[in-house]
Amino acid sequence: MADWTSEEKKEAFVDQLLKWWDRNKRDFPWRHTKNPYDVLIAEMLLRKTTAQQVEKIYNDFLNRYPNSKALAEADENELKKMLRPLGMEHARAKLLKRFGAVVEEEYGGVIPSDYAVLLKLPGVGMYATNSVLS
């Protein structure tokens, strides 16, 4: 076995990782957007539920609440009904409405792009922040 350079090892690892991804990847709609609002909504919906459950409502949710203004103004009972398949609909509805209101009131409906500021948004933690910024 020949000595591999660090660069050769890196290339081999990347090649194996990409082959694994081609065989095992799961495709979801939130993986096809760079819209920070859409990404944050996906991350908040994915909390404590499966990706398959979120996939069932994700596009309908974004059609009904396409931005922070629509989310802030949402009827909470309607929101709960839409979120019911994910569970914890009471807590999720309150959190999502609060998220929408803060984005509207404090950031003019624009999702901030600063790491520390994103972390201050209701329901947004490190994982969601990193998802948006990546």
JSON list of C-alpha atoms in Angstrom, two decimals:
[
{"chain": "A", "resi": 1, "resn": "MET", "atom": "CA", "xyz": [0.00, 0.00, 0.00]},
{"chain": "A", "resi": 2, "resn": "ALA", "atom": "CA", "xyz": [1.47, 3.30, -1.10]},
{"chain": "A", "resi": 3, "resn": "ASP", "atom": "CA", "xyz": [1.72, 6.31, 1.15]},
{"chain": "A", "resi": 4, "resn": "TRP", "atom": "CA", "xyz": [-1.08, 8.69, 0.30]},
{"chain": "A", "resi": 5, "resn": "THR", "atom": "CA", "xyz": [-0.68, 12.40, 0.53]},
{"chain": "A", "resi": 6, "resn": "SER", "atom": "CA", "xyz": [-3.19, 14.34, 2.55]},
{"chain": "A", "resi": 7, "resn": "GLU", "atom": "CA", "xyz": [-4.65, 15.67, -0.69]},
{"chain": "A", "resi": 8, "resn": "GLU", "atom": "CA", "xyz": [-5.12, 12.15, -2.09]},
{"chain": "A", "resi": 9, "resn": "LYS", "atom": "CA", "xyz": [-6.79, 11.03, 1.13]},
{"chain": "A", "resi": 10, "resn": "LYS", "atom": "CA", "xyz": [-9.08, 14.03, 1.02]},
{"chain": "A", "resi": 11, "resn": "GLU", "atom": "CA", "xyz": [-10.06, 13.36, -2.60]},
{"chain": "A", "resi": 12, "resn": "ALA", "atom": "CA", "xyz": [-10.71, 9.67, -1.87]},
{"chain": "A", "resi": 13, "resn": "PHE", "atom": "CA", "xyz": [-12.86, 10.58, 1.12]},
{"chain": "A", "resi": 14, "resn": "VAL", "atom": "CA", "xyz": [-14.87, 13.12, -0.88]},
{"chain": "A", "resi": 15, "resn": "ASP", "atom": "CA", "xyz": [-15.34, 10.59, -3.68]},
{"chain": "A", "resi": 16, "resn": "GLN", "atom": "CA", "xyz": [-16.63, 7.94, -1.24]},
{"chain": "A", "resi": 17, "resn": "LEU", "atom": "CA", "xyz": [-18.89, 10.46, 0.49]},
{"chain": "A", "resi": 18, "resn": "LEU", "atom": "CA", "xyz": [-20.44, 11.58, -2.81]},
{"chain": "A", "resi": 19, "resn": "LYS", "atom": "CA", "xyz": [-21.01, 7.96, -3.87]},
{"chain": "A", "resi": 20, "resn": "TRP", "atom": "CA", "xyz": [-22.69, 7.28, -0.54]},
{"chain": "A", "resi": 21, "resn": "TRP", "atom": "CA", "xyz": [-24.90, 10.37, -1.01]},
{"chain": "A", "resi": 22, "resn": "ASP", "atom": "CA", "xyz": [-25.97, 9.23, -4.49]},
{"chain": "A", "resi": 23, "resn": "ARG", "atom": "CA", "xyz": [-27.11, 5.88, -3.05]},
{"chain": "A", "resi": 24, "resn": "ASN", "atom": "CA", "xyz": [-28.70, 7.14, 0.17]},
{"chain": "A", "resi": 25, "resn": "LYS", "atom": "CA", "xyz": [-29.89, 10.72, -0.24]},
{"chain": "A", "resi": 26, "resn": "ARG", "atom": "CA", "xyz": [-33.38, 11.79, 0.71]},
{"chain": "A", "resi": 27, "resn": "ASP", "atom": "CA", "xyz": [-34.85, 14.58, -1.34]},
{"chain": "A", "resi": 28, "resn": "PHE", "atom": "CA", "xyz": [-37.08, 17.17, 0.34]},
{"chain": "A", "resi": 29, "resn": "PRO", "atom": "CA", "xyz": [-38.47, 20.48, -0.97]},
{"chain": "A", "resi": 30, "resn": "TRP", "atom": "CA", "xyz": [-36.61, 22.60, 1.60]},
{"chain": "A", "resi": 31, "resn": "ARG", "atom": "CA", "xyz": [-33.32, 21.33, 0.14]},
{"chain": "A", "resi": 32, "resn": "HIS", "atom": "CA", "xyz": [-34.12, 23.19, -3.09]},
{"chain": "A", "resi": 33, "resn": "THR", "atom": "CA", "xyz": [-34.47, 26.70, -1.73]},
{"chain": "A", "resi": 34, "resn": "LYS", "atom": "CA", "xyz": [-32.10, 29.42, -0.67]},
{"chain": "A", "resi": 35, "resn": "ASN", "atom": "CA", "xyz": [-34.92, 31.60, 0.65]},
{"chain": "A", "resi": 36, "resn": "PRO", "atom": "CA", "xyz": [-34.03, 32.15, 4.33]},
{"chain": "A", "resi": 37, "resn": "TYR", "atom": "CA", "xyz": [-37.68, 32.37, 5.41]},
{"chain": "A", "resi": 38, "resn": "ASP", "atom": "CA", "xyz": [-38.48, 29.03, 3.75]},
{"chain": "A", "resi": 39, "resn": "VAL", "atom": "CA", "xyz": [-35.40, 27.42, 5.32]},
{"chain": "A", "resi": 40, "resn": "LEU", "atom": "CA", "xyz": [-36.28, 28.68, 8.80]},
{"chain": "A", "resi": 41, "resn": "ILE", "atom": "CA", "xyz": [-39.87, 27.50, 8.45]},
{"chain": "A", "resi": 42, "resn": "ALA", "atom": "CA", "xyz": [-38.61, 24.04, 7.48]},
{"chain": "A", "resi": 43, "resn": "GLU", "atom": "CA", "xyz": [-36.27, 23.95, 10.46]},
{"chain": "A", "resi": 44, "resn": "MET", "atom": "CA", "xyz": [-39.02, 24.99, 12.86]},
{"chain": "A", "resi": 45, "resn": "LEU", "atom": "CA", "xyz": [-41.47, 22.46, 11.42]},
{"chain": "A", "resi": 46, "resn": "LEU", "atom": "CA", "xyz": [-38.86, 19.69, 11.56]},
{"chain": "A", "resi": 47, "resn": "ARG", "atom": "CA", "xyz": [-38.37, 20.06, 15.31]},
{"chain": "A", "resi": 48, "resn": "LYS", "atom": "CA", "xyz": [-39.53, 16.90, 17.13]},
{"chain": "A", "resi": 49, "resn": "THR", "atom": "CA", "xyz": [-41.14, 15.31, 14.08]},
{"chain": "A", "resi": 50, "resn": "THR", "atom": "CA", "xyz": [-40.09, 13.40, 10.99]},
{"chain": "A", "resi": 51, "resn": "ALA", "atom": "CA", "xyz": [-39.10, 14.85, 7.65]},
{"chain": "A", "resi": 52, "resn": "GLN", "atom": "CA", "xyz": [-41.78, 12.71, 6.00]},
{"chain": "A", "resi": 53, "resn": "GLN", "atom": "CA", "xyz": [-44.47, 14.35, 8.15]},
{"chain": "A", "resi": 54, "resn": "VAL", "atom": "CA", "xyz": [-43.17, 17.85, 7.41]},
{"chain": "A", "resi": 55, "resn": "GLU", "atom": "CA", "xyz": [-42.96, 17.08, 3.69]},
{"chain": "A", "resi": 56, "resn": "LYS", "atom": "CA", "xyz": [-46.73, 16.44, 3.67]},
{"chain": "A", "resi": 57, "resn": "ILE", "atom": "CA", "xyz": [-47.52, 20.01, 4.77]},
{"chain": "A", "resi": 58, "resn": "TYR", "atom": "CA", "xyz": [-44.46, 22.09, 3.87]},
{"chain": "A", "resi": 59, "resn": "ASN", "atom": "CA", "xyz": [-45.54, 23.40, 0.45]},
{"chain": "A", "resi": 60, "resn": "ASP", "atom": "CA", "xyz": [-49.14, 24.02, 1.59]},
{"chain": "A", "resi": 61, "resn": "PHE", "atom": "CA", "xyz": [-47.80, 25.86, 4.64]},
{"chain": "A", "resi": 62, "resn": "LEU", "atom": "CA", "xyz": [-45.61, 28.13, 2.51]},
{"chain": "A", "resi": 63, "resn": "ASN", "atom": "CA", "xyz": [-48.46, 28.74, 0.05]},
{"chain": "A", "resi": 64, "resn": "ARG", "atom": "CA", "xyz": [-50.71, 29.82, 2.93]},
{"chain": "A", "resi": 65, "resn": "TYR", "atom": "CA", "xyz": [-48.00, 31.72, 4.87]},
{"chain": "A", "resi": 66, "resn": "PRO", "atom": "CA", "xyz": [-45.45, 32.79, 2.23]},
{"chain": "A", "resi": 67, "resn": "ASN", "atom": "CA", "xyz": [-43.80, 35.46, 4.38]},
{"chain": "A", "resi": 68, "resn": "SER", "atom": "CA", "xyz": [-43.48, 36.75, 7.92]},
{"chain": "A", "resi": 69, "resn": "LYS", "atom": "CA", "xyz": [-46.37, 39.19, 7.49]},
{"chain": "A", "resi": 70, "resn": "ALA", "atom": "CA", "xyz": [-48.81, 36.42, 6.53]},
{"chain": "A", "resi": 71, "resn": "LEU", "atom": "CA", "xyz": [-47.53, 34.30, 9.41]},
{"chain": "A", "resi": 72, "resn": "ALA", "atom": "CA", "xyz": [-47.80, 37.12, 11.95]},
{"chain": "A", "resi": 73, "resn": "GLU", "atom": "CA", "xyz": [-51.38, 37.79, 10.85]},
{"chain": "A", "resi": 74, "resn": "ALA", "atom": "CA", "xyz": [-52.38, 34.11, 10.76]},
{"chain": "A", "resi": 75, "resn": "ASP", "atom": "CA", "xyz": [-55.48, 32.95, 12.57]},
{"chain": "A", "resi": 76, "resn": "GLU", "atom": "CA", "xyz": [-54.02, 30.81, 15.34]},
{"chain": "A", "resi": 77, "resn": "ASN", "atom": "CA", "xyz": [-56.77, 28.17, 15.10]},
{"chain": "A", "resi": 78, "resn": "GLU", "atom": "CA", "xyz": [-56.21, 27.81, 11.37]},
{"chain": "A", "resi": 79, "resn": "LEU", "atom": "CA", "xyz": [-52.49, 27.56, 11.98]},
{"chain": "A", "resi": 80, "resn": "LYS", "atom": "CA", "xyz": [-53.02, 24.85, 14.62]},
{"chain": "A", "resi": 81, "resn": "LYS", "atom": "CA", "xyz": [-55.21, 22.88, 12.24]},
{"chain": "A", "resi": 82, "resn": "MET", "atom": "CA", "xyz": [-52.51, 22.95, 9.57]},
{"chain": "A", "resi": 83, "resn": "LEU", "atom": "CA", "xyz": [-49.83, 21.95, 12.09]},
{"chain": "A", "resi": 84, "resn": "ARG", "atom": "CA", "xyz": [-51.85, 19.16, 13.75]},
{"chain": "A", "resi": 85, "resn": "PRO", "atom": "CA", "xyz": [-50.23, 16.33, 11.69]},
{"chain": "A", "resi": 86, "resn": "LEU", "atom": "CA", "xyz": [-46.84, 17.30, 13.15]},
{"chain": "A", "resi": 87, "resn": "GLY", "atom": "CA", "xyz": [-47.98, 17.28, 16.77]},
{"chain": "A", "resi": 88, "resn": "MET", "atom": "CA", "xyz": [-47.43, 20.00, 19.37]},
{"chain": "A", "resi": 89, "resn": "GLU", "atom": "CA", "xyz": [-49.64, 22.27, 17.26]},
{"chain": "A", "resi": 90, "resn": "HIS", "atom": "CA", "xyz": [-50.48, 24.65, 20.11]},
{"chain": "A", "resi": 91, "resn": "ALA", "atom": "CA", "xyz": [-46.84, 25.40, 20.92]},
{"chain": "A", "resi": 92, "resn": "ARG", "atom": "CA", "xyz": [-45.81, 25.44, 17.25]},
{"chain": "A", "resi": 93, "resn": "ALA", "atom": "CA", "xyz": [-48.58, 27.86, 16.29]},
{"chain": "A", "resi": 94, "resn": "LYS", "atom": "CA", "xyz": [-47.68, 30.32, 19.06]},
{"chain": "A", "resi": 95, "resn": "LEU", "atom": "CA", "xyz": [-43.97, 30.11, 18.25]},
{"chain": "A", "resi": 96, "resn": "LEU", "atom": "CA", "xyz": [-44.46, 30.55, 14.50]},
{"chain": "A", "resi": 97, "resn": "LYS", "atom": "CA", "xyz": [-46.78, 33.53, 14.98]},
{"chain": "A", "resi": 98, "resn": "ARG", "atom": "CA", "xyz": [-44.28, 35.13, 17.36]},
{"chain": "A", "resi": 99, "resn": "PHE", "atom": "CA", "xyz": [-41.46, 34.45, 14.88]},
{"chain": "A", "resi": 100, "resn": "GLY", "atom": "CA", "xyz": [-43.46, 36.12, 12.08]},
{"chain": "A", "resi": 101, "resn": "ALA", "atom": "CA", "xyz": [-44.32, 39.11, 14.27]},
{"chain": "A", "resi": 102, "resn": "VAL", "atom": "CA", "xyz": [-40.71, 39.68, 15.36]},
{"chain": "A", "resi": 103, "resn": "VAL", "atom": "CA", "xyz": [-39.40, 39.45, 11.79]},
{"chain": "A", "resi": 104, "resn": "GLU", "atom": "CA", "xyz": [-42.08, 41.93, 10.69]},
{"chain": "A", "resi": 105, "resn": "GLU", "atom": "CA", "xyz": [-41.80, 44.39, 13.56]},
{"chain": "A", "resi": 106, "resn": "GLU", "atom": "CA", "xyz": [-38.05, 44.38, 14.15]},
{"chain": "A", "resi": 107, "resn": "TYR", "atom": "CA", "xyz": [-36.62, 43.58, 10.71]},
{"chain": "A", "resi": 108, "resn": "GLY", "atom": "CA", "xyz": [-39.22, 44.88, 8.28]},
{"chain": "A", "resi": 109, "resn": "GLY", "atom": "CA", "xyz": [-40.08, 41.40, 7.04]},
{"chain": "A", "resi": 110, "resn": "VAL", "atom": "CA", "xyz": [-36.48, 40.64, 6.04]},
{"chain": "A", "resi": 111, "resn": "ILE", "atom": "CA", "xyz": [-34.73, 37.66, 7.61]},
{"chain": "A", "resi": 112, "resn": "PRO", "atom": "CA", "xyz": [-31.46, 38.95, 9.08]},
{"chain": "A", "resi": 113, "resn": "SER", "atom": "CA", "xyz": [-28.22, 37.52, 7.70]},
{"chain": "A", "resi": 114, "resn": "ASP", "atom": "CA", "xyz": [-26.12, 38.06, 10.83]},
{"chain": "A", "resi": 115, "resn": "TYR", "atom": "CA", "xyz": [-25.46, 34.96, 12.94]},
{"chain": "A", "resi": 116, "resn": "ALA", "atom": "CA", "xyz": [-26.00, 36.60, 16.33]},
{"chain": "A", "resi": 117, "resn": "VAL", "atom": "CA", "xyz": [-29.17, 38.36, 15.18]},
{"chain": "A", "resi": 118, "resn": "LEU", "atom": "CA", "xyz": [-30.66, 35.17, 13.72]},
{"chain": "A", "resi": 119, "resn": "LEU", "atom": "CA", "xyz": [-30.11, 33.43, 17.05]},
{"chain": "A", "resi": 120, "resn": "LYS", "atom": "CA", "xyz": [-32.31, 36.04, 18.73]},
{"chain": "A", "resi": 121, "resn": "LEU", "atom": "CA", "xyz": [-35.34, 35.18, 16.58]},
{"chain": "A", "resi": 122, "resn": "PRO", "atom": "CA", "xyz": [-38.03, 33.12, 18.36]},
{"chain": "A", "resi": 123, "resn": "GLY", "atom": "CA", "xyz": [-37.56, 29.41, 17.69]},
{"chain": "A", "resi": 124, "resn": "VAL", "atom": "CA", "xyz": [-34.24, 29.84, 15.88]},
{"chain": "A", "resi": 125, "resn": "GLY", "atom": "CA", "xyz": [-31.26, 28.02, 17.34]},
{"chain": "A", "resi": 126, "resn": "MET", "atom": "CA", "xyz": [-27.76, 27.27, 16.15]},
{"chain": "A", "resi": 127, "resn": "TYR", "atom": "CA", "xyz": [-28.78, 24.47, 13.79]},
{"chain": "A", "resi": 128, "resn": "ALA", "atom": "CA", "xyz": [-31.42, 26.58, 12.03]},
{"chain": "A", "resi": 129, "resn": "THR", "atom": "CA", "xyz": [-29.08, 29.58, 11.91]},
{"chain": "A", "resi": 130, "resn": "ASN", "atom": "CA", "xyz": [-26.35, 27.48, 10.30]},
{"chain": "A", "resi": 131, "resn": "SER", "atom": "CA", "xyz": [-28.87, 26.08, 7.81]},
{"chain": "A", "resi": 132, "resn": "VAL", "atom": "CA", "xyz": [-29.82, 29.58, 6.69]},
{"chain": "A", "resi": 133, "resn": "LEU", "atom": "CA", "xyz": [-26.29, 30.85, 6.47]},
{"chain": "A", "resi": 134, "resn": "SER", "atom": "CA", "xyz": [-25.02, 27.82, 4.56]}
]
